[in-house]
Short mmCIF file of C-alpha atoms in Angstrom, two decimals:
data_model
loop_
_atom_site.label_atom_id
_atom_site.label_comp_id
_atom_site.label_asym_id
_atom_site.label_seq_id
_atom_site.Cartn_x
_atom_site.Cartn_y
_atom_site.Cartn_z
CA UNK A 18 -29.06 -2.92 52.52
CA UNK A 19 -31.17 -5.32 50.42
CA UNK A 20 -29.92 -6.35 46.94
CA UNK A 21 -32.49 -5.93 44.06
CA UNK A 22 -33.51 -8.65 42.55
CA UNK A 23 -33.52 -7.79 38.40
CA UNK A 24 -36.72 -8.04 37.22
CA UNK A 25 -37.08 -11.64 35.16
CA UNK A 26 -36.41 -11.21 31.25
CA UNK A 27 -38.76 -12.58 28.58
CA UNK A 28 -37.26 -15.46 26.28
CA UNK A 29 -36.61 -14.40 23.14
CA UNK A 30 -37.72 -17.14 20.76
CA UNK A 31 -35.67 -18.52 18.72
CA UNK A 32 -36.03 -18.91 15.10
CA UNK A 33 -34.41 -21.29 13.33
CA UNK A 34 -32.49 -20.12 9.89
CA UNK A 35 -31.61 -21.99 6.98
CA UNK A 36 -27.96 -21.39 5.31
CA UNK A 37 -27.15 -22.48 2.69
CA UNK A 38 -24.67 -22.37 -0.18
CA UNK A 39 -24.21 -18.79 -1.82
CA UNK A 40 -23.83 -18.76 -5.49
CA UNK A 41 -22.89 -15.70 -7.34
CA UNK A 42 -23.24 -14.95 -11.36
CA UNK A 43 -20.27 -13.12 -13.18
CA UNK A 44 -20.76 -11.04 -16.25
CA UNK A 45 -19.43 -13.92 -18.57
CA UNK A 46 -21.86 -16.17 -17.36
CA UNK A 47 -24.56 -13.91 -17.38
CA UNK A 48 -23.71 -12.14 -21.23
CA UNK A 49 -21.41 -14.45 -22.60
CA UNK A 50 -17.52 -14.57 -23.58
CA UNK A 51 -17.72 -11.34 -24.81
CA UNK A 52 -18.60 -9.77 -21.66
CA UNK A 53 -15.11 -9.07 -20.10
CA UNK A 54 -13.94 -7.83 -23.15
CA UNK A 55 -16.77 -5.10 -23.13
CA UNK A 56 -15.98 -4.04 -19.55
CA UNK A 57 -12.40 -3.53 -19.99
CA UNK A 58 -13.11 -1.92 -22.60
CA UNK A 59 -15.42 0.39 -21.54
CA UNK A 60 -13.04 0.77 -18.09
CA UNK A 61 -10.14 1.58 -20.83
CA UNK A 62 -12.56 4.98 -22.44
CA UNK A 63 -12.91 5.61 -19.18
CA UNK A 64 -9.14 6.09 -18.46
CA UNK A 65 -8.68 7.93 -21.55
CA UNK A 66 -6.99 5.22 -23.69
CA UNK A 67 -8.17 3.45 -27.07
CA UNK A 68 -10.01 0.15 -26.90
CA UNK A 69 -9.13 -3.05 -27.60
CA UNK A 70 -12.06 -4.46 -28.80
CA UNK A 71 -13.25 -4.62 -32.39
CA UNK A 72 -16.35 -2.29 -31.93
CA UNK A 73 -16.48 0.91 -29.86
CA UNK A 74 -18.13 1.06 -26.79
CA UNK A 75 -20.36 3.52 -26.30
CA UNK A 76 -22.76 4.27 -23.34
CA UNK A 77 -25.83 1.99 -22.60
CA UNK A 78 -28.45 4.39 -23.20
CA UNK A 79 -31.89 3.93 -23.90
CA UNK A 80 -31.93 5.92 -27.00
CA UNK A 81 -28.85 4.36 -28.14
CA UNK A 82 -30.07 0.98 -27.73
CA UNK A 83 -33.40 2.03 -30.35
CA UNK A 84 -30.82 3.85 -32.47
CA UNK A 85 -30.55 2.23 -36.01
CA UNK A 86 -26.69 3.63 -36.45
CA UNK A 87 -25.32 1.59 -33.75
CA UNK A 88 -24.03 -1.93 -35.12
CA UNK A 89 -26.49 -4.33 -35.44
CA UNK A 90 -25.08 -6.50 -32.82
CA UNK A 91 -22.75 -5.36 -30.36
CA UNK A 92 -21.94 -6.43 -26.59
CA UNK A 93 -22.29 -3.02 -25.34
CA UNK A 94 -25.41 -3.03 -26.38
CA UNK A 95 -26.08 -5.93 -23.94
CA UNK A 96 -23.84 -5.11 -21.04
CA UNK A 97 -25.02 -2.03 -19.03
CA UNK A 98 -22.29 0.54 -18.45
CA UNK A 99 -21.80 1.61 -15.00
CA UNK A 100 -22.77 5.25 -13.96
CA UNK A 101 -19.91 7.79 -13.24
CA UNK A 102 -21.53 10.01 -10.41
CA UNK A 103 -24.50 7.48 -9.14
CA UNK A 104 -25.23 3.64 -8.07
CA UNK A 105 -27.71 1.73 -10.36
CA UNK A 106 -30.59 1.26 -7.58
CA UNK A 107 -31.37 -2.57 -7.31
CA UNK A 108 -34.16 -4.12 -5.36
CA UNK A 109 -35.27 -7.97 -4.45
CA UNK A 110 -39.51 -8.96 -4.09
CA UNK A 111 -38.84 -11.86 -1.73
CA UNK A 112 -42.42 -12.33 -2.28
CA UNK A 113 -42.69 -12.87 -6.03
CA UNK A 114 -39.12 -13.60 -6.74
CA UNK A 115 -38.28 -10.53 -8.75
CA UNK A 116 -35.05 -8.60 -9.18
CA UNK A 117 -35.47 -4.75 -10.12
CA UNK A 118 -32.87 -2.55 -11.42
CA UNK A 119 -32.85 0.85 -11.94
CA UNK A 120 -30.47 2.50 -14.83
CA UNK A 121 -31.03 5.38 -15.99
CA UNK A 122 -34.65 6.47 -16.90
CA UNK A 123 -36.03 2.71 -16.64
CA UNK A 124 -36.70 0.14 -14.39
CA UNK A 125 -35.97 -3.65 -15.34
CA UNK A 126 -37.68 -6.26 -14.06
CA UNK A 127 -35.82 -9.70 -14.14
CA UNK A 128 -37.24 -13.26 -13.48
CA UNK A 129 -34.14 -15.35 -11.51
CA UNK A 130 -33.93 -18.41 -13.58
CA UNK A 131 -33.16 -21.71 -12.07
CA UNK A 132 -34.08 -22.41 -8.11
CA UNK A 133 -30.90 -23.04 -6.95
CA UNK A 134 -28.66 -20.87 -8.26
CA UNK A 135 -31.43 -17.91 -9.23
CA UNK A 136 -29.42 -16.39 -11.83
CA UNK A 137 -30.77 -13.86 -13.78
CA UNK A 138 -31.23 -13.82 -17.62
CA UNK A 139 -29.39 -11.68 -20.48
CA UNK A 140 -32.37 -9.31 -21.57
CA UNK A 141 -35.07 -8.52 -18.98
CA UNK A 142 -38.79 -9.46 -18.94
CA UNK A 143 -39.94 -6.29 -18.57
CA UNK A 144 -38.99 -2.96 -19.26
CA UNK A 145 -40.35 0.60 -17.47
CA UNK A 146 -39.73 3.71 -18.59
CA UNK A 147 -40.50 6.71 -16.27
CA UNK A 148 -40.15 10.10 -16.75
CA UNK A 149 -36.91 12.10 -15.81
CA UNK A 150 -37.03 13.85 -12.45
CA UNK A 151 -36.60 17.42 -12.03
CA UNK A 152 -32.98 17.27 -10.86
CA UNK A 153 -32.25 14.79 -13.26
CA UNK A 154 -30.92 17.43 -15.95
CA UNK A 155 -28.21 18.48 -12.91
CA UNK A 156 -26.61 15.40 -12.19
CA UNK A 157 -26.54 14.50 -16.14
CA UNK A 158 -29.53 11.68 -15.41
CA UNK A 159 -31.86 10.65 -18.05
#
């Protein structure tokens, strides 16, 4: 019996990628000494407990952040809260160096600062607002 010969493969080209250092942003550096403070805060609500903090948190929500009764400055009112049944949807334009984030019933649209390190900036340079979706009233969505 004759062996087959396997048929010859293609080459795959090769193409060469860059690595390089990954650099990462934490909430302090992005909102300031204040941030942590905020989060445990907000974690500590969460869990049922009082707050530590001088100001109550309260949830990052756009009407909230319009709303002239909330203190005129206030961390939470720079830090987003975290959602309790969903993600908040993020997305990267490779293309024109964007960062999107979804929260809510807006998009924001953030400008990385800095080449290297691409961090992003406290308040975004754009803000969408769409309109609820019909399920949106189900899942306690905005």
């Amino acid at each position: 019996m004759a062996a087959i010969e396997p048929e010859p493969q293609s080459q795959r080209k090769w193409v060469p990628a860059t690595v390089g250092i990954c650099h990462w942003q934490t909430a302090t550096d992005r909102f300031g000494p204040e941030a942590k403070a905020a989060i445990r805060d907000r974690e500590r609500v969460a869990l049922g407990l009082h707050p530590l903090g001088h100001d109550s948190p309260f949830l990052w929500a756009p009407e909230i952040l319009d709303d002239e009764n909330v203190v005129s400055y206030s961390i939470h009112k720079i830090v987003p809260a975290p959602q309790c049944y969903r993600n908040n949807l993020t997305a990267l334009s490779q293309a024109y160096n964007l960062y999107f984030v979804a929260y809510q019933s807006q998009i924001f649209v953030y400008v990385p600062r800095s080449i290297a390190r691409q961090r992003l900036p406290r308040h975004p340079d754009c803000r969408l607002r769409c309109e609820p979706s019909s399920v949106a009233p189900y899942i306690g969505g905005k």
